[in-house]
PDB file of C-alpha atoms in Angstrom:
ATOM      1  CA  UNK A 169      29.930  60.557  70.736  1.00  0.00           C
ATOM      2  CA  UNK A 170      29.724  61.192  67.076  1.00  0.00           C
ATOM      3  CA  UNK A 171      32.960  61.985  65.261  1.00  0.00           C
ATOM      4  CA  UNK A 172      33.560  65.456  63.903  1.00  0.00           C
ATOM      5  CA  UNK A 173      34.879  66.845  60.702  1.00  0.00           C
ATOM      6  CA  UNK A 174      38.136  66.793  59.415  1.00  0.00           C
ATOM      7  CA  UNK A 175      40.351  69.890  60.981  1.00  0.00           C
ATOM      8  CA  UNK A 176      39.520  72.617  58.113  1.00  0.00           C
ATOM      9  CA  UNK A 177      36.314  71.109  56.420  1.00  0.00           C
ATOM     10  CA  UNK A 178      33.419  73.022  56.430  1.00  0.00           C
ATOM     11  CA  UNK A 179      29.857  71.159  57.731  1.00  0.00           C
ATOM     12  CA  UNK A 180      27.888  70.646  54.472  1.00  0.00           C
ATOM     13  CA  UNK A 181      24.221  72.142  53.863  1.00  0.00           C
ATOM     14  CA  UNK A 182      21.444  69.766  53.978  1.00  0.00           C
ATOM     15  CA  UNK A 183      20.299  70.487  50.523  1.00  0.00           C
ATOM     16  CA  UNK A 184      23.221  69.709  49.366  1.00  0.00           C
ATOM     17  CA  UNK A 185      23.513  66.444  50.988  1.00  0.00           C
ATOM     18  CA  UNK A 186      20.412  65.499  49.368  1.00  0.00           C
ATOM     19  CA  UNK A 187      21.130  66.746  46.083  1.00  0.00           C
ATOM     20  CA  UNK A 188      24.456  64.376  45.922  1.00  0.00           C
ATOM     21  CA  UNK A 189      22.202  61.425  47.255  1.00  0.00           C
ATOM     22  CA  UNK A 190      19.745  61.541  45.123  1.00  0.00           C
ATOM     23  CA  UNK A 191      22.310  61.703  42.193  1.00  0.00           C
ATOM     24  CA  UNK A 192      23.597  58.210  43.850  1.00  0.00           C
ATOM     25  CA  UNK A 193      20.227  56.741  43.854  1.00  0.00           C
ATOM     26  CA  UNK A 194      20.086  57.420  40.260  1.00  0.00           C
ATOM     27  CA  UNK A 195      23.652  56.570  39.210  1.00  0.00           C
ATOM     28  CA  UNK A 196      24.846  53.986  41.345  1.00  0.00           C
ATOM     29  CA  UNK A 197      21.752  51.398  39.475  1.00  0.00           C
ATOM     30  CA  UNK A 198      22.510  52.232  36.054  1.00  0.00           C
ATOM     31  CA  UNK A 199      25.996  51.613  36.770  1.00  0.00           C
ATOM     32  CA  UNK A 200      25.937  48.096  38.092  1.00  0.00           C
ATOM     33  CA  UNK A 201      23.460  47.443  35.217  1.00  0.00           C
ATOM     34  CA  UNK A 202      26.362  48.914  32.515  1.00  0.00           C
ATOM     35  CA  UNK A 203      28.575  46.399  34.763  1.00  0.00           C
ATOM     36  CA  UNK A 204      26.534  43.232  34.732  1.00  0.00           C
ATOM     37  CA  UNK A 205      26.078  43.874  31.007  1.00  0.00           C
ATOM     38  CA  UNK A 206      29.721  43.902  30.658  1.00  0.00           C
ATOM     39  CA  UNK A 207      30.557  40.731  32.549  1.00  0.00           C
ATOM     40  CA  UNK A 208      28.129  38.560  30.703  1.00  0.00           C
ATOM     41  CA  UNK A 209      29.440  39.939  27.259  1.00  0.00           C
ATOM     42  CA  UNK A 210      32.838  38.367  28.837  1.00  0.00           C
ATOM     43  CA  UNK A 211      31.627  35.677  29.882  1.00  0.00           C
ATOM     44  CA  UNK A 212      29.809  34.258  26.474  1.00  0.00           C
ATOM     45  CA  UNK A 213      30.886  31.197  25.307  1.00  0.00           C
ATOM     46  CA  UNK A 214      32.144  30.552  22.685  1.00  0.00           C
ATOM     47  CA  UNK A 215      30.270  27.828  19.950  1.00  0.00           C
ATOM     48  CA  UNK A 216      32.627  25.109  19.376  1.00  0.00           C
ATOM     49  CA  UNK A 217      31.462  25.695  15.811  1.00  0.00           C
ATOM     50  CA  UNK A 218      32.911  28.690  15.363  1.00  0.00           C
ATOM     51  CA  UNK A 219      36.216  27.275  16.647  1.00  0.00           C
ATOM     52  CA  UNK A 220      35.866  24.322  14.479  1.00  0.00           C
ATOM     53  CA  UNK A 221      35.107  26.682  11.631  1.00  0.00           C
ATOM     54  CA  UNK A 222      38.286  28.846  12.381  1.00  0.00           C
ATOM     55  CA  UNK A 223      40.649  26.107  12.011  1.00  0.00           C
ATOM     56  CA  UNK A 224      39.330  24.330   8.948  1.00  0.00           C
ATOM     57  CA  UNK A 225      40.218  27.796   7.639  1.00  0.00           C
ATOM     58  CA  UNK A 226      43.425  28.113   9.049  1.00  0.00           C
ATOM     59  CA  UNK A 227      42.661  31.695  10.495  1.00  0.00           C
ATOM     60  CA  UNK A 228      44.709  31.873  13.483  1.00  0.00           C
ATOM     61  CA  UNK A 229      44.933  34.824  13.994  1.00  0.00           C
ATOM     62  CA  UNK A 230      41.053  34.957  14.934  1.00  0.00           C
ATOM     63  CA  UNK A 231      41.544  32.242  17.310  1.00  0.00           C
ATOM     64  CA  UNK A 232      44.299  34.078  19.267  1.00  0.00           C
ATOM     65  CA  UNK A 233      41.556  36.836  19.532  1.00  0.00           C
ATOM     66  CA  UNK A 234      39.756  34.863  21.451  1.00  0.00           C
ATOM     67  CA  UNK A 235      42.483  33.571  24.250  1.00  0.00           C
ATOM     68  CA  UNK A 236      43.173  30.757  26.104  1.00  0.00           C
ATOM     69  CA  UNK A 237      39.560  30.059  26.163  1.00  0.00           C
ATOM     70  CA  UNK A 238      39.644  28.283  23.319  1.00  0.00           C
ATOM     71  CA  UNK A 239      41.922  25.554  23.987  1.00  0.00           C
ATOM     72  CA  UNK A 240      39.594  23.295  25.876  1.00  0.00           C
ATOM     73  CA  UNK A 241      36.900  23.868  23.397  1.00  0.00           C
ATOM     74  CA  UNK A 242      39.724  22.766  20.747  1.00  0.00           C
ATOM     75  CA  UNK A 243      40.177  19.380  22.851  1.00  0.00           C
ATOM     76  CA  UNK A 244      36.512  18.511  22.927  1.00  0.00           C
ATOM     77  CA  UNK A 245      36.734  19.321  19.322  1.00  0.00           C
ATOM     78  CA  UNK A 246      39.513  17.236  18.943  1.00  0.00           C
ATOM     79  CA  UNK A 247      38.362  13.809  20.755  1.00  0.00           C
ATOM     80  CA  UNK A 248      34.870  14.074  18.252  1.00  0.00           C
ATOM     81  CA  UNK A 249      36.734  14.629  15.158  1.00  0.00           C
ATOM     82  CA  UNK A 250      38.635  11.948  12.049  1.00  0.00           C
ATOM     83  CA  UNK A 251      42.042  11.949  11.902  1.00  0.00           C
ATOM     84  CA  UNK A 252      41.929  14.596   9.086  1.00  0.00           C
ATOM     85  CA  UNK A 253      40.409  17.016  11.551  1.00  0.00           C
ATOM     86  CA  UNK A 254      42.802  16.119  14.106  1.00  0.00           C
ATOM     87  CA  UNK A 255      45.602  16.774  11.746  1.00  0.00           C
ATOM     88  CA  UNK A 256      44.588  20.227  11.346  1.00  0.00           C
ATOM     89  CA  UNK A 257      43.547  20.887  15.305  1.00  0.00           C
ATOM     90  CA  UNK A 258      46.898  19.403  16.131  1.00  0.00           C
ATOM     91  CA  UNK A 259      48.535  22.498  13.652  1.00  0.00           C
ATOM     92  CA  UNK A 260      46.408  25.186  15.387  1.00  0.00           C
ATOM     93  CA  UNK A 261      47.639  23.634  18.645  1.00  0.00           C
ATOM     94  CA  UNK A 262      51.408  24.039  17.075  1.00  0.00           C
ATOM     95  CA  UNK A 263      50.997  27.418  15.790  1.00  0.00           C
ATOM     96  CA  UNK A 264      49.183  28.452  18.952  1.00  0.00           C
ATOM     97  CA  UNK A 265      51.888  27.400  21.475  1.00  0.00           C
ATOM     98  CA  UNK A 266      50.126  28.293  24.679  1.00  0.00           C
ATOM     99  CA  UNK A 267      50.569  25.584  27.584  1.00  0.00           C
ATOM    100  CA  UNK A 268      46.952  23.688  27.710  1.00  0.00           C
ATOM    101  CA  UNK A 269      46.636  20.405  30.030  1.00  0.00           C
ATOM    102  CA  UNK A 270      43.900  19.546  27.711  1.00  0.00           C
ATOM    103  CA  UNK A 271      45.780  20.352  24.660  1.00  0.00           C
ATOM    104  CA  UNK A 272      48.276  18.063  25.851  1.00  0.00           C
ATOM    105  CA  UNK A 273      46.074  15.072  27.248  1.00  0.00           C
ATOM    106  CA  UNK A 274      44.399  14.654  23.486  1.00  0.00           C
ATOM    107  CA  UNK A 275      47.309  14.533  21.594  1.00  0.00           C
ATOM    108  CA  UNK A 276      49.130  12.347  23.443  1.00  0.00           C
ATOM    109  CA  UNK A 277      46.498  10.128  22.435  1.00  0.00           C
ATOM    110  CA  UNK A 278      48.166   9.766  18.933  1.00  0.00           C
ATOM    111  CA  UNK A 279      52.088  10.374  19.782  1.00  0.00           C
ATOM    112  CA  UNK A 280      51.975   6.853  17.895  1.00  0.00           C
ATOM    113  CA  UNK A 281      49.577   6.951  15.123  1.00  0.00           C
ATOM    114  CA  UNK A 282      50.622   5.573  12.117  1.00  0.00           C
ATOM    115  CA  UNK A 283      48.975   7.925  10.066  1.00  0.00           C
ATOM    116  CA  UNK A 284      51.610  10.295   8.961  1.00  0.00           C
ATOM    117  CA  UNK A 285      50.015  13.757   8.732  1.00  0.00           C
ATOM    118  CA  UNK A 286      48.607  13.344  12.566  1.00  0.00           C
ATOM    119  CA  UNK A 287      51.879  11.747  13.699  1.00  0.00           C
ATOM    120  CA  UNK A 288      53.860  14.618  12.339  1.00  0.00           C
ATOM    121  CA  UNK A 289      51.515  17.514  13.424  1.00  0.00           C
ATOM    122  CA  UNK A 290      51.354  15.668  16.862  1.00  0.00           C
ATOM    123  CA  UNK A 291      55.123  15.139  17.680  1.00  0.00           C
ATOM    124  CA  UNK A 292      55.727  18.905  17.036  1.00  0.00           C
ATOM    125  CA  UNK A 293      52.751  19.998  18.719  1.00  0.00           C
ATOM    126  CA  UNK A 294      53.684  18.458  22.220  1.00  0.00           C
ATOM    127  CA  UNK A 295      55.777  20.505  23.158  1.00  0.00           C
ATOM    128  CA  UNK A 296      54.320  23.653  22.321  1.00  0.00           C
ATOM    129  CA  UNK A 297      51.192  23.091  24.675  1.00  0.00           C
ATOM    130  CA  UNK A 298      53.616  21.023  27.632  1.00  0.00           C
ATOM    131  CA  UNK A 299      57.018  21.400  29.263  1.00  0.00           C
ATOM    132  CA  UNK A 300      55.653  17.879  31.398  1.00  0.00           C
ATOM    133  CA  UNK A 301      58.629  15.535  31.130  1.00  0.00           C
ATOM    134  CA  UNK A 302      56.479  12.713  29.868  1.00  0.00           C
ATOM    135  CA  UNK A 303      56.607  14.560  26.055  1.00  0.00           C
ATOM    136  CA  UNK A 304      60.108  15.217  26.466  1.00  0.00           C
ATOM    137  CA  UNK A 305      60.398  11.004  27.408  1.00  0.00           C
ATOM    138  CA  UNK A 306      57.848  10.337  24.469  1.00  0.00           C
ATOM    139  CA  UNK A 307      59.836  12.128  21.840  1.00  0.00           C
ATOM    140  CA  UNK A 308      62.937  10.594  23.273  1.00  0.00           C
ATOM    141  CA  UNK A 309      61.411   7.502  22.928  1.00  0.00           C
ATOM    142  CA  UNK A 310      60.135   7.679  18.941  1.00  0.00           C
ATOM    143  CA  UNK A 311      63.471   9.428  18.269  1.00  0.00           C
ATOM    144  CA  UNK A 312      65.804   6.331  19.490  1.00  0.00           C
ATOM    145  CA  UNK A 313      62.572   3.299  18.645  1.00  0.00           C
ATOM    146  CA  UNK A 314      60.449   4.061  16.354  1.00  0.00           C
ATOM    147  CA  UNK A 315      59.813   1.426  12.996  1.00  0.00           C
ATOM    148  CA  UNK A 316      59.714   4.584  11.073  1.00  0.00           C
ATOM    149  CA  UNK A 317      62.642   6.576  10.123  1.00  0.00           C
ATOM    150  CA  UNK A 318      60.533   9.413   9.395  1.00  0.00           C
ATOM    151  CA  UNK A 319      58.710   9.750  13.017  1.00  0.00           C
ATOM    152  CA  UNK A 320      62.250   9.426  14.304  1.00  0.00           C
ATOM    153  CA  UNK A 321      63.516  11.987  12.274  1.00  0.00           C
ATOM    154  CA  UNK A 322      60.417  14.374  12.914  1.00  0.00           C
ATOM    155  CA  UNK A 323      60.297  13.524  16.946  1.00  0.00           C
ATOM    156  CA  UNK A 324      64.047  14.667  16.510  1.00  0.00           C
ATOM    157  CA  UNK A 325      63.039  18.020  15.359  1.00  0.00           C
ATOM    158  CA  UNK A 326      60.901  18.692  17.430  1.00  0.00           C
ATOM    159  CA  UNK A 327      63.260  18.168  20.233  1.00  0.00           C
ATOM    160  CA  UNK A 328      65.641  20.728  18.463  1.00  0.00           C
ATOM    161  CA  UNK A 329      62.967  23.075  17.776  1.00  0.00           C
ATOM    162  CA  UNK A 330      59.621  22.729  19.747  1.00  0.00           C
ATOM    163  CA  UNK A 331      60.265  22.481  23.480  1.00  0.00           C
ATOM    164  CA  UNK A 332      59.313  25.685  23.901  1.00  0.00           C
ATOM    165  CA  UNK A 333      58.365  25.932  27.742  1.00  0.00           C
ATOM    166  CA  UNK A 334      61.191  24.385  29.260  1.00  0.00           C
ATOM    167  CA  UNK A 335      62.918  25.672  31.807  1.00  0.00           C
ATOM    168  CA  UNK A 336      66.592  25.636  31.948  1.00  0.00           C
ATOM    169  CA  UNK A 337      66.289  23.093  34.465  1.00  0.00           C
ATOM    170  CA  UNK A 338      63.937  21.080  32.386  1.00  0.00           C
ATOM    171  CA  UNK A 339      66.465  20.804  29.879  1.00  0.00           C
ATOM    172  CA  UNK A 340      68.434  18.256  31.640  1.00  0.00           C
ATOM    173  CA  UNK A 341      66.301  15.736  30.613  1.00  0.00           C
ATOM    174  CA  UNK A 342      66.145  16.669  27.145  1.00  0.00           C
ATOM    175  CA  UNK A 343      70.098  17.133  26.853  1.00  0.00           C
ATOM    176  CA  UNK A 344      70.474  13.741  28.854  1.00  0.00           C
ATOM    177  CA  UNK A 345      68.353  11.919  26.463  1.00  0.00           C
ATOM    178  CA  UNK A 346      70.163  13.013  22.882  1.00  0.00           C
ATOM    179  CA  UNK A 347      73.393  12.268  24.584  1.00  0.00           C
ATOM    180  CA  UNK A 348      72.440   9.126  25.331  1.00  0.00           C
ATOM    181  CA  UNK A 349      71.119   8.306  21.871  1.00  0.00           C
ATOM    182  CA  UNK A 350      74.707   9.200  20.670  1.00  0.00           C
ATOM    183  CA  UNK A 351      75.470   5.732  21.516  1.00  0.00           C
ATOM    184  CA  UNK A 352      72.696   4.257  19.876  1.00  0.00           C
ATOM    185  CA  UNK A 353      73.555   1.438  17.347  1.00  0.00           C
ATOM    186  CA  UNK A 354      71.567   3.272  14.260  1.00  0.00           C
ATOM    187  CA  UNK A 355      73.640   5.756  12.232  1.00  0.00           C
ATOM    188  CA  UNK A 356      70.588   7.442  11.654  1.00  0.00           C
ATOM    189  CA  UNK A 357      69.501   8.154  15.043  1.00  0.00           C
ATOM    190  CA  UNK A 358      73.256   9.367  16.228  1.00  0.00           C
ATOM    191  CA  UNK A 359      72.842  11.294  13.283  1.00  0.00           C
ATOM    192  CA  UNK A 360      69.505  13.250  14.424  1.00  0.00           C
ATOM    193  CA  UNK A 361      70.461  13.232  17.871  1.00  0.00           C
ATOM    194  CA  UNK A 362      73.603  15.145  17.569  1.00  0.00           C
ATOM    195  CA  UNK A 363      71.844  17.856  15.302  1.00  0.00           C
ATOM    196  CA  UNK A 364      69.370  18.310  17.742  1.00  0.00           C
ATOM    197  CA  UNK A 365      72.196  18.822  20.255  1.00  0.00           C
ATOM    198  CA  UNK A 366      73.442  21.094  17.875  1.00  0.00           C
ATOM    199  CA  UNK A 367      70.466  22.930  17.709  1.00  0.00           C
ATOM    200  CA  UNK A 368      69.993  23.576  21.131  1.00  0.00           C
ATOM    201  CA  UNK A 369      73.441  24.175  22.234  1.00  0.00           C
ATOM    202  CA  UNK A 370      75.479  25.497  19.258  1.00  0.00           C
ATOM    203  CA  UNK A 371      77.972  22.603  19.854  1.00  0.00           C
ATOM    204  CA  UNK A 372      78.945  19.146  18.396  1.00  0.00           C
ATOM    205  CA  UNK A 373      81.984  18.320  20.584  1.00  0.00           C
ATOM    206  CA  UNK A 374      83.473  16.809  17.351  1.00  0.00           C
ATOM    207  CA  UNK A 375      80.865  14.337  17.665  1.00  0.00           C
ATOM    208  CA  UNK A 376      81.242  12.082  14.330  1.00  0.00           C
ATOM    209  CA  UNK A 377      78.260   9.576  14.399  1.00  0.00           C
ATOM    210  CA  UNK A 378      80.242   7.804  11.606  1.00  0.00           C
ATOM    211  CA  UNK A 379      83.283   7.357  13.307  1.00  0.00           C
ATOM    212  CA  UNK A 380      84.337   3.934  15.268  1.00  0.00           C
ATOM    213  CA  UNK A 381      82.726   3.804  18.774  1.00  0.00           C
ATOM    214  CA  UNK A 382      86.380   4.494  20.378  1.00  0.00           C
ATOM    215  CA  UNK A 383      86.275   8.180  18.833  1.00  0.00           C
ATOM    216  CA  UNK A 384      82.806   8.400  19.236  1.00  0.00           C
ATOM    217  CA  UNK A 385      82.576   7.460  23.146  1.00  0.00           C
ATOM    218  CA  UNK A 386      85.444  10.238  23.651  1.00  0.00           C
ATOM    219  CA  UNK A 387      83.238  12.930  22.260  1.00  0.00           C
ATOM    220  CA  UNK A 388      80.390  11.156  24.754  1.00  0.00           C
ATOM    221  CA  UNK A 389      82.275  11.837  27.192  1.00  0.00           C
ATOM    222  CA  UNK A 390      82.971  15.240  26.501  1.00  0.00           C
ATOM    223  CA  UNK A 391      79.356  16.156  26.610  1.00  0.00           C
ATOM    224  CA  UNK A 392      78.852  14.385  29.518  1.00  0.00           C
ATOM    225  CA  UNK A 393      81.290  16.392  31.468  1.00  0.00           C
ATOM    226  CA  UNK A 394      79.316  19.434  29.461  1.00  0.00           C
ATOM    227  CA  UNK A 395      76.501  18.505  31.143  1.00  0.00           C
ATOM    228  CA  UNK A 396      77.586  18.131  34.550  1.00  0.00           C
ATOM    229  CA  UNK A 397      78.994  21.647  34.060  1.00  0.00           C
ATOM    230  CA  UNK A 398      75.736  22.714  32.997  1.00  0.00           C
ATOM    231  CA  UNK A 399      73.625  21.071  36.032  1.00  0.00           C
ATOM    232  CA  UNK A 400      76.163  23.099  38.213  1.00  0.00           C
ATOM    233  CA  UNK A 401      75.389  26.585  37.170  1.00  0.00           C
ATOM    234  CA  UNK A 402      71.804  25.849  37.258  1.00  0.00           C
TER     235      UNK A 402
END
């Protein structure tokens, strides 16, 4: 048995019936055509020249038109380029700051370049495009080891600054890290550590990296016990 109308409706005239189905015959084609067009404007790639293009001009702005899209594109770019190029991809990266495993993979690549410009635009990118503890360890790392008081200073920073995605949880690592470094044997990596701790916290705990170590372990431990508090409430 066929179903009947809804309580109240009215049966409709045949002509009528037609009238609206023919208008869907019509209608209903054009608009998946005005849809498919759509889509494939969407979908259009974009010409890794025209990326590459953007960033030797610094226009940022245009590339965050574009999206997320881009960032893979900028990796490719990245792996076929001189470290000059890469110096200036690693920046967009930086001033981008959206998470990219690709972004990431490439510029770990030179975390230990020697050449300057990269090795500065590198360390700060990191953690702009990651919140992977492997860049928090790497910083760590040039921070505390590096030949180069410079890259230890500027991995510093971007400790205090740059690590951007982390989660408060995440942030373990990083605070475990520069309180360990407090006890390193160079003044100037105390030094940087504690103003990164600084940064990130608003607190020195009288830390004095010139002091003797007996002064200097009692403040350790005070930021120790800080960060036990701090795992709790997490």
């Amino acid at each position: 048995m066929f179903r009947g109308f809804f309580p109240g409706s009215k049966p409709q005239s045949s002509a009528l019936r037609q009238h609206r189905w023919n208008w869907a015959m019509v209608q209903v084609p054009v608009l998946l055509a005005f849809i498919s067009f759509k889509g494939s404007l969407q979908a259009a790639p974009v010409e890794m020249g025209t990326i590459q293009m953007l960033i030797s001009q610094r226009k940022v702005d245009e590339l965050k038109k574009l999206g997320p899209g881009v960032l893979p594109i900028m990796a490719r770019l990245y792996e076929s380029s001189n470290e000059a190029e890469r110096t200036n991809i690693a920046q967009a990266f930086y001033q981008l700051g959206w998470k990219s495993a690709e972004a990431k993979r490439v510029l770990m690549k030179d975390v230990h370049t020697q050449n300057q410009y990269l090795r500065l635009q590198v360390q700060w990118a990191l953690g702009r495009v990651s919140n992977d503890v492997d860049v928090v360890e790497v910083l760590l790392n040039n921070m505390q080891t590096d030949s180069n008081p410079l890259f230890r200073d500027k991995a510093a920073c971007a400790l205090a600054y740059d690590q951007i995605h982390l989660t408060e949880k995440q942030k373990v690592r990083l605070f475990q890290g520069l309180i360990q470094s407090l006890r390193d044997s160079k003044l100037d990596v105390r030094r940087i550590a504690l103003l990164a701790l600084s940064i990130q916290t608003g607190q020195t705990k009288n830390f004095n990296p010139d002091a003797p170590v007996d002064q200097r372990e009692a403040s350790i431990r005070e930021w120790e016990q800080w960060l036990e508090e701090y795992k709790s409430n997490l």
